[in-house]
CSV table of C-alpha atoms in Angstrom, one decimal:
chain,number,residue,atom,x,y,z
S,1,UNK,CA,0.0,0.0,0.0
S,2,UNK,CA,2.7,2.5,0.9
S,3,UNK,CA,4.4,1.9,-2.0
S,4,UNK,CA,1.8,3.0,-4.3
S,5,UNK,CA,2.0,0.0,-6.8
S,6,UNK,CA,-1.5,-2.1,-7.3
S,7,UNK,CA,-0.9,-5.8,-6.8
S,8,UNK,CA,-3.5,-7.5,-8.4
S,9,UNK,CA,-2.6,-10.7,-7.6
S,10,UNK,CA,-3.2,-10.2,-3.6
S,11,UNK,CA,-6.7,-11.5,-2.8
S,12,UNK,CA,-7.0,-9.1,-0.1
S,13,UNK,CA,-9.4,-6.6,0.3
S,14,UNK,CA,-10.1,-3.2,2.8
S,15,UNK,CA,-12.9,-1.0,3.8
S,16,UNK,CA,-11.8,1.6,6.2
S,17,UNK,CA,-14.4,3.8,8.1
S,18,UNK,CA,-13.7,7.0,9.2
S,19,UNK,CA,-16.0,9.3,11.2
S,20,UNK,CA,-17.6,12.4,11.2
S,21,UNK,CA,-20.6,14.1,12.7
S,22,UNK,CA,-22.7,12.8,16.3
S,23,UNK,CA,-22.8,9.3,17.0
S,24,UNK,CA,-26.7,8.5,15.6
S,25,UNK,CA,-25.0,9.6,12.1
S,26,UNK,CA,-22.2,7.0,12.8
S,27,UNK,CA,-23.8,4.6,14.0
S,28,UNK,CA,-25.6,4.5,10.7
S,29,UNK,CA,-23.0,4.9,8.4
S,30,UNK,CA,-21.0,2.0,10.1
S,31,UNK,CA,-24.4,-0.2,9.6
S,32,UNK,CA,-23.9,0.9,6.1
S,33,UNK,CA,-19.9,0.4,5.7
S,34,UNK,CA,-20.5,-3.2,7.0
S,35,UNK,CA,-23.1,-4.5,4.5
S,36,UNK,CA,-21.4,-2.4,1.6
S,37,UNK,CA,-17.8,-4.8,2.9
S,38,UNK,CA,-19.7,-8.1,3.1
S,39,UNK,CA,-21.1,-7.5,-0.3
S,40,UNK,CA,-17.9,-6.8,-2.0
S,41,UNK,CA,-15.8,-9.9,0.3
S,42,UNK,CA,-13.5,-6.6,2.2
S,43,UNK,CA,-12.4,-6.7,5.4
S,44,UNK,CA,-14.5,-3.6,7.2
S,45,UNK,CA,-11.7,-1.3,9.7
S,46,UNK,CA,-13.1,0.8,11.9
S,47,UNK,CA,-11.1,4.5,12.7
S,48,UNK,CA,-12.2,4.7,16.4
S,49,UNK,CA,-11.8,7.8,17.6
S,50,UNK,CA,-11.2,8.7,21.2
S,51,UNK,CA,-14.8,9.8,21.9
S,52,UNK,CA,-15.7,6.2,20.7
S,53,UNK,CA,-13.8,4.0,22.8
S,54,UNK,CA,-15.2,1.3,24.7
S,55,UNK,CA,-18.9,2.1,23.0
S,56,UNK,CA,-19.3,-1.0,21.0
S,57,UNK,CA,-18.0,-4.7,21.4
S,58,UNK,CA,-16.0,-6.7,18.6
S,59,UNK,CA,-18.7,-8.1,16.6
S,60,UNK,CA,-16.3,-11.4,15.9
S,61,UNK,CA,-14.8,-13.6,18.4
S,62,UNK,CA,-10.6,-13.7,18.4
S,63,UNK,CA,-10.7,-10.1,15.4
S,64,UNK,CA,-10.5,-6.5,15.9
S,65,UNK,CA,-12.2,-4.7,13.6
S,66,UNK,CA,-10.2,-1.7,14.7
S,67,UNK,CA,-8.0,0.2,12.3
S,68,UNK,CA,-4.5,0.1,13.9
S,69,UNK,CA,-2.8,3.3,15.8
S,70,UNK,CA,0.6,2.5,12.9
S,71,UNK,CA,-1.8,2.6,9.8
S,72,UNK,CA,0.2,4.2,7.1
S,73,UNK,CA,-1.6,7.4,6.3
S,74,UNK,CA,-3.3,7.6,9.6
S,75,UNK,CA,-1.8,11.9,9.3
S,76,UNK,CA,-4.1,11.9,5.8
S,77,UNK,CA,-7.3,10.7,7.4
S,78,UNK,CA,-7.9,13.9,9.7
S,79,UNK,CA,-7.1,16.0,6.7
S,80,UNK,CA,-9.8,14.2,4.5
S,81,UNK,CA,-12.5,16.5,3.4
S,82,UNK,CA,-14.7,17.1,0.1
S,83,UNK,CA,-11.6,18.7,-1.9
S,84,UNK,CA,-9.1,16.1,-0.6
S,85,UNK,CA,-7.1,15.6,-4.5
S,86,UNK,CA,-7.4,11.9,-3.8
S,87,UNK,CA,-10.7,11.5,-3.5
S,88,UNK,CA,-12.5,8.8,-6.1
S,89,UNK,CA,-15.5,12.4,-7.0
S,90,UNK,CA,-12.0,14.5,-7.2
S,91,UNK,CA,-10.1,12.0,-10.0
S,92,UNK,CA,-13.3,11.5,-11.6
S,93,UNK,CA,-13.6,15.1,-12.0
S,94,UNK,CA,-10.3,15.9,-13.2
S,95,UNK,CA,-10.8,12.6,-15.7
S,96,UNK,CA,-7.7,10.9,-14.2
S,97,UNK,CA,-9.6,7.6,-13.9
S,98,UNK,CA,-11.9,5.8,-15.6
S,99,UNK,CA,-12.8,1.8,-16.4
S,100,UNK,CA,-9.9,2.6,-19.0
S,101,UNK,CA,-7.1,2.8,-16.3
S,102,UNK,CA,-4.6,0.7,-16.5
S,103,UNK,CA,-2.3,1.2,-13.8
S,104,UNK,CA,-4.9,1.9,-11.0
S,105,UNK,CA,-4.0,3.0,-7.2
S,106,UNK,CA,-4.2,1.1,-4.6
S,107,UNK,CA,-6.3,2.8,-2.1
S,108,UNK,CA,-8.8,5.3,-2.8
S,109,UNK,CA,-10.8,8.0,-0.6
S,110,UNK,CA,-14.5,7.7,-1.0
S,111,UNK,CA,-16.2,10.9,0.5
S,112,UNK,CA,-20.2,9.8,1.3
S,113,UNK,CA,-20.9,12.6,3.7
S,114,UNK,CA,-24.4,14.9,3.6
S,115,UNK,CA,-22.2,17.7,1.8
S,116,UNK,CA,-20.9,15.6,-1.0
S,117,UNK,CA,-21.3,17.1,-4.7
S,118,UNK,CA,-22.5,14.7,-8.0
S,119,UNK,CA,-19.0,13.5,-8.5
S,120,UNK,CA,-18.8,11.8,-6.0
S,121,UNK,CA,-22.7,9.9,-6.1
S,122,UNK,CA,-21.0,7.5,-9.0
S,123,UNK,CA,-20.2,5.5,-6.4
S,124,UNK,CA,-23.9,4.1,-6.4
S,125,UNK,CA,-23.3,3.5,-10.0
S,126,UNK,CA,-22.6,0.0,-10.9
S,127,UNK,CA,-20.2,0.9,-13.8
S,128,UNK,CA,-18.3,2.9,-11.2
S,129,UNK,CA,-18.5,-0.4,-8.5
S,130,UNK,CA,-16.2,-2.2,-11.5
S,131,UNK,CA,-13.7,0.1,-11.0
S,132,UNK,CA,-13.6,-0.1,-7.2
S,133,UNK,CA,-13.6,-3.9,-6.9
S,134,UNK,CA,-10.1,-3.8,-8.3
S,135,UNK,CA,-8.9,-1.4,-5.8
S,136,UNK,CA,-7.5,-3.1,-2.5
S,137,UNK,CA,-7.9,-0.2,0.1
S,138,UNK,CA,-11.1,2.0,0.0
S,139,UNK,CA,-11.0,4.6,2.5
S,140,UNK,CA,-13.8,6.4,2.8
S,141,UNK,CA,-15.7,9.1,5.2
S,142,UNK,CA,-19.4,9.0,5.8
S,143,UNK,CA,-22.4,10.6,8.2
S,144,UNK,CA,-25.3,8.9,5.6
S,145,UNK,CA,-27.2,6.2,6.2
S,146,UNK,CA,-26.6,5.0,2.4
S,147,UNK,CA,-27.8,1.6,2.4
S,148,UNK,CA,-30.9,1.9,0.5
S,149,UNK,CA,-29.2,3.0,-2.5
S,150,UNK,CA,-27.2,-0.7,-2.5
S,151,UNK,CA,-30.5,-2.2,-2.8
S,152,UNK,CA,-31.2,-0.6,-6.2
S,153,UNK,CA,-27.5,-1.4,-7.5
S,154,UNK,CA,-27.9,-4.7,-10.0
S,155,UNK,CA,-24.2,-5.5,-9.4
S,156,UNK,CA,-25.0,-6.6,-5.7
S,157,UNK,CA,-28.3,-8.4,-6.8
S,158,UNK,CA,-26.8,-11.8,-6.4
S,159,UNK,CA,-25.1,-10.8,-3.4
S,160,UNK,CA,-28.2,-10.1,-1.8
S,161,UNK,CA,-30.3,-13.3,-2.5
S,162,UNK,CA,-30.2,-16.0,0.2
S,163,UNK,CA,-30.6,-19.8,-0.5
S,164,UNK,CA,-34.3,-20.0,0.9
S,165,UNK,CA,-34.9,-18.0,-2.2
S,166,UNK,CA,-32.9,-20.0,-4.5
S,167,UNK,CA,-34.4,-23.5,-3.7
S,168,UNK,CA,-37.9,-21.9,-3.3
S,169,UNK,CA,-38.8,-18.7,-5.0
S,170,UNK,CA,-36.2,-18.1,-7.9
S,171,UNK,CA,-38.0,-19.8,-10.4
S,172,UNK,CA,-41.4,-18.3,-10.5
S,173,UNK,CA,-42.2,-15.6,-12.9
S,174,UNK,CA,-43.3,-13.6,-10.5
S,175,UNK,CA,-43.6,-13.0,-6.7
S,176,UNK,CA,-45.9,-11.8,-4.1
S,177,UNK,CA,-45.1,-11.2,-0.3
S,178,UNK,CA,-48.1,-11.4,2.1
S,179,UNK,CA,-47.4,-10.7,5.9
S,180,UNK,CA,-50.7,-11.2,8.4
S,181,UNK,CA,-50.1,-9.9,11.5
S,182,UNK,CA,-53.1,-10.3,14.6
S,183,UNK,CA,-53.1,-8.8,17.7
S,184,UNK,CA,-55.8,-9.9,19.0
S,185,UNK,CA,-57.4,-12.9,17.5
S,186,UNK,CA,-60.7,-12.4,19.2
S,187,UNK,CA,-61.6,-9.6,16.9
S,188,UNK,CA,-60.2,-10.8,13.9
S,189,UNK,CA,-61.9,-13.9,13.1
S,190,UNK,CA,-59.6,-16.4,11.1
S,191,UNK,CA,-62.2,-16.8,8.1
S,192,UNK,CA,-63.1,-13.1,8.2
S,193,UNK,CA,-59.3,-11.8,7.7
S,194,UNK,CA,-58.8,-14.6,5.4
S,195,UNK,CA,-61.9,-14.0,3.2
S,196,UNK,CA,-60.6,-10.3,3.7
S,197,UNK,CA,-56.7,-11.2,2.1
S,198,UNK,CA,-58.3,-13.1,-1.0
S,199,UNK,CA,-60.7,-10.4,-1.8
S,200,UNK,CA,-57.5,-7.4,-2.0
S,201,UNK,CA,-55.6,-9.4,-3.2
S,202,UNK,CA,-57.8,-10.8,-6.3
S,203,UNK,CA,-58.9,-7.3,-6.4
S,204,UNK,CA,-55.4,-5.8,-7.7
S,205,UNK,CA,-54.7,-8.8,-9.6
S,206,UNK,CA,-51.9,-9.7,-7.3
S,207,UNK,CA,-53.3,-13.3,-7.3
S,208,UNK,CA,-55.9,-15.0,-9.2
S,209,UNK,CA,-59.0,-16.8,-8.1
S,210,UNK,CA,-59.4,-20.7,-8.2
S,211,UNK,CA,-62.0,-22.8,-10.0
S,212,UNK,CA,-63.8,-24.9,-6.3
S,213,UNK,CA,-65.4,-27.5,-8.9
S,214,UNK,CA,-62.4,-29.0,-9.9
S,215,UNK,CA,-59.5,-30.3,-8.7
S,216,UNK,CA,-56.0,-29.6,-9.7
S,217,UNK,CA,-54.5,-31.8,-12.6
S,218,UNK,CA,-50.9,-32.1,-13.5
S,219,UNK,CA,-50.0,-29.3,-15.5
S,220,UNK,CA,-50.0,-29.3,-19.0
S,221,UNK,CA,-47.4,-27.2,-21.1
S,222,UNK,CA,-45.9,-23.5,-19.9
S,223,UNK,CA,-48.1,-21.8,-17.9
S,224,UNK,CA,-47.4,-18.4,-15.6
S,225,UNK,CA,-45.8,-19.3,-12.4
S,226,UNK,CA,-46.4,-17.2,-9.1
S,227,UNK,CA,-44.7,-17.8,-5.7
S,228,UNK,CA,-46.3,-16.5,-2.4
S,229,UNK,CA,-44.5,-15.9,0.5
S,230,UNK,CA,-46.5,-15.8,3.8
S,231,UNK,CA,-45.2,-13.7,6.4
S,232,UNK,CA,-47.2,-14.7,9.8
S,233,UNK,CA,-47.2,-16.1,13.4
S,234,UNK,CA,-50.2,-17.8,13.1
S,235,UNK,CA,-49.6,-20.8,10.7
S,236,UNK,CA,-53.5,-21.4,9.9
S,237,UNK,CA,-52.8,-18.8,6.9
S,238,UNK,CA,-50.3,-20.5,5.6
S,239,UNK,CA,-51.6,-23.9,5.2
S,240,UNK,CA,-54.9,-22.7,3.9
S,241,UNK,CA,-53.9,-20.8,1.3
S,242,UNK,CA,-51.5,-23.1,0.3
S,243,UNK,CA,-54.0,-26.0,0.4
S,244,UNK,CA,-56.3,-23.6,-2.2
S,245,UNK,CA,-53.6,-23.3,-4.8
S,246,UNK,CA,-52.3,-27.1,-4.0
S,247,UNK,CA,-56.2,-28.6,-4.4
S,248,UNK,CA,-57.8,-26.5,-7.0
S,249,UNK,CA,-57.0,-24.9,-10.2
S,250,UNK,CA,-56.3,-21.2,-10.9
S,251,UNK,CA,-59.1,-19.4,-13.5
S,252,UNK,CA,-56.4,-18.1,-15.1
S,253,UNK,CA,-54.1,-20.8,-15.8
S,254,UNK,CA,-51.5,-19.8,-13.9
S,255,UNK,CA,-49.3,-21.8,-11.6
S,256,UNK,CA,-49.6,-20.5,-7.7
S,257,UNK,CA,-46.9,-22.2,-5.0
S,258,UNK,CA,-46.9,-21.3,-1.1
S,259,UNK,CA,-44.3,-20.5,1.1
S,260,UNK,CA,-43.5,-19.8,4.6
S,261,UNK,CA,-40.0,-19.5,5.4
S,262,UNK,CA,-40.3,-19.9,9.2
S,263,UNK,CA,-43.2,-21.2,11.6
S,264,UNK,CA,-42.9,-19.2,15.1
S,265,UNK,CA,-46.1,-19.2,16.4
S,266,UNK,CA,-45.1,-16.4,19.6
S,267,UNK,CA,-43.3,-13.1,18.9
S,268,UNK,CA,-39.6,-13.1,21.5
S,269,UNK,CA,-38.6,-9.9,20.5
S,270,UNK,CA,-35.4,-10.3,22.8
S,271,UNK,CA,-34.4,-13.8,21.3
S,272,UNK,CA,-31.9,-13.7,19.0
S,273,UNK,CA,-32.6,-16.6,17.0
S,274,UNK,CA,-36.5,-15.1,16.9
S,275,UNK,CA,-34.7,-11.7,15.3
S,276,UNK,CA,-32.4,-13.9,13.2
S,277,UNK,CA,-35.5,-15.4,11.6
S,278,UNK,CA,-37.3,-11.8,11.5
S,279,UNK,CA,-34.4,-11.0,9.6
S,280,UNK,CA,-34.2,-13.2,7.4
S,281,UNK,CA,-38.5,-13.1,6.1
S,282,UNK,CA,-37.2,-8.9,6.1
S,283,UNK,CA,-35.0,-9.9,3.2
S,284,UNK,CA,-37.1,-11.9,1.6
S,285,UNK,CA,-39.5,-9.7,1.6
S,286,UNK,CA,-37.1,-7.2,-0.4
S,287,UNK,CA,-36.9,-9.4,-2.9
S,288,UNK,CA,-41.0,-9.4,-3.7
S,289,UNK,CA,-42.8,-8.0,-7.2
S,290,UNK,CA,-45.3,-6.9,-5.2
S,291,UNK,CA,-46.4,-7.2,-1.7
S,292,UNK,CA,-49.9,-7.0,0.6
S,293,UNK,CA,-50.1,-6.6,4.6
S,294,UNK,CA,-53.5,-7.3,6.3
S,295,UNK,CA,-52.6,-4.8,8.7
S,296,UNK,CA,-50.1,-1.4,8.4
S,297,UNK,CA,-47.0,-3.2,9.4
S,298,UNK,CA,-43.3,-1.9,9.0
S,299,UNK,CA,-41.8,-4.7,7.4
S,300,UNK,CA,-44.3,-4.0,4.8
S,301,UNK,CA,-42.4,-0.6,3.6
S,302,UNK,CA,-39.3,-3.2,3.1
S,303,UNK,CA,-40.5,-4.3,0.3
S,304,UNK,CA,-38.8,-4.5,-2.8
S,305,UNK,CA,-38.3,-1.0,-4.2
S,306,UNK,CA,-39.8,-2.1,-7.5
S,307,UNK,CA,-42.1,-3.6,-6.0
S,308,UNK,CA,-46.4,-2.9,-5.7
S,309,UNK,CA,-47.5,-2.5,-2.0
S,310,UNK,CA,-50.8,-3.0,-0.8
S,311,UNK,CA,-52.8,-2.4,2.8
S,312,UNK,CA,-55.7,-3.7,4.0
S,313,UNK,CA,-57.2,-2.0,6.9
S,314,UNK,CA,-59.7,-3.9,8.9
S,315,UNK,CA,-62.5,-2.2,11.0
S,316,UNK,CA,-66.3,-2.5,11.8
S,317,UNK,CA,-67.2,-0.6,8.9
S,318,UNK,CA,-65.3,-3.1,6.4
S,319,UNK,CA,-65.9,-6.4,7.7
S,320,UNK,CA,-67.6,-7.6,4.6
S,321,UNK,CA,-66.2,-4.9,2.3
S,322,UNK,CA,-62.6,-4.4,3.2
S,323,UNK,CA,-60.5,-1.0,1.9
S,324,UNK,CA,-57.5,-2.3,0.1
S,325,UNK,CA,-55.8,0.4,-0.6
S,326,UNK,CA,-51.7,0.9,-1.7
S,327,UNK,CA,-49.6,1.9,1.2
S,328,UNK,CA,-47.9,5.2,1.9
């Protein structure tokens, strides 16, 4: 690295964070800095300064993710800021790299903070990410939550599937994400909310009706595939909608599977292994062409940003007639 020279044959790769502004801005930023190092395979260093010592463990057992005291330009990092000559926005401004470059650097500054001009945004670009995956340290300084913007980056797309939706989902032609979420099951009679789901859903076209009469054959030729993933504590949903799309046949021809990826049946908000699993249906969820919550729910707005999101909002007024509406 101090030498300047760019071996490409090392396999090793860096992701240095350094901070600015309060510790709410950090503490997203680093959130950020860690998904944006897992998705490019980099090894994520943390600057900690003084006023962040002791604050936050070592996320992995026998590692520091601390960026050592002897780092080479460790008198350059306090001197970063937006017209630092080094800067990824600043070369691309003065046309001194491109995905032409031949002899690239080997460390690069990357300035992501709330003042940062349009030359330096190409780092959301995914023409811009082909240039940076050749460059073994990336330094960069950051107050933004900038996560999001990963999420709409093709070049991480594969990155960002997990095998549930691989073995299960990949395939279909299209996808819809249903999470059902009951607070009190008393007042939400299972047949009434899920007489409720089929009739928004149907009503948007986000699923089609079946034909009762008949039974499902084995299918003949190509037909349109969906995949439904069910989002829910209460498992009843699940199995009964599955059972419709497994027993009867679709008015439209098209293909309908079922999925639920986990089968809690209690919320444990303080488990770890519950949150793991949350996690995980959160990312699936991402992943969805379009999505419908029985009730307004958060991990609803997760959705995929392409993605067509509906409500259903259940009261004493709509019992029989329920407002489906897109969510906000």
């Amino acid at each position: 690295m101090v030498s300047g020279q760019n071996d490409s044959s090392s396999e090793c790769r860096y992701f240095v964070w350094i901070a600015r502004a309060g510790l709410g801005n950090r503490i997203l930023s680093i959130a950020s800095a860690f998904i944006y190092a897992l998705l490019t395979n980099r090894v994520l260093l943390i600057d900690e300064e003084p006023e962040m010592a002791n604050l936050f463990c070592e996320p992995f057992p026998n590692a520091r993710w601390l960026l050592p005291k002897d780092f080479p330009f460790m008198y350059r990092i306090s001197r970063f800021k937006p017209s630092y000559p080094k800067s990824y926005g600043n070369l691309l401004k003065k046309n001194k790299i491109s995905d032409s470059t031949e002899l690239l650097p080997t460390h690069l500054y990357l300035y992501l903070c709330n003042d940062y001009d349009h030359h330096d945004k190409p780092f959301f670009c995914d023409q811009d990410q082909t240039i940076l995956r050749n460059i073994p340290w990336l330094i960069m300084k950051s107050n933004l939550y900038f996560l999001p913007s990963l999420f709409l980056m093709s070049s991480f797309e594969e990155e960002r599937d997990t095998s549930y939706y691989k073995k299960y989902l990949a395939e279909a032609e299209e996808h819809v994400g249903i999470q059902i979420r009951i607070f009190h099951k008393n007042k939400s009679p299972f047949q009434q909310v899920m007489d409720q789901i089929l009739s928004c859903t149907d009503k948007d076209k986000l699923l089609p009706q079946v034909d009762t009469g008949k039974s499902t054959a084995a299918p003949s030729g190509k037909r349109k595939s969906k995949a439904v993933l069910i989002t829910s504590l209460i498992p009843s949903y699940y199995e009964r909608m599955k059972n419709i799309y497994l027993k009867h046949p679709t008015l439209t021809g098209e293909v309908v599977a079922v999925y639920q990826a986990s089968h809690g049946v209690t919320q444990h908000s303080m488990n770890n292994v519950h949150n793991q699993k949350a996690l995980a249906e959160i990312n699936l969820l991402s992943m969805m062409d379009a999505c419908f919550s029985h009730k307004r729910r958060v991990y609803i707005r997760l959705c995929g940003t392409r993605s067509k999101t509906l409500d259903s909002v259940q009261d004493r007024d709509t019992e029989n007639h329920p407002v489906c509406g897109r969510a906000m």
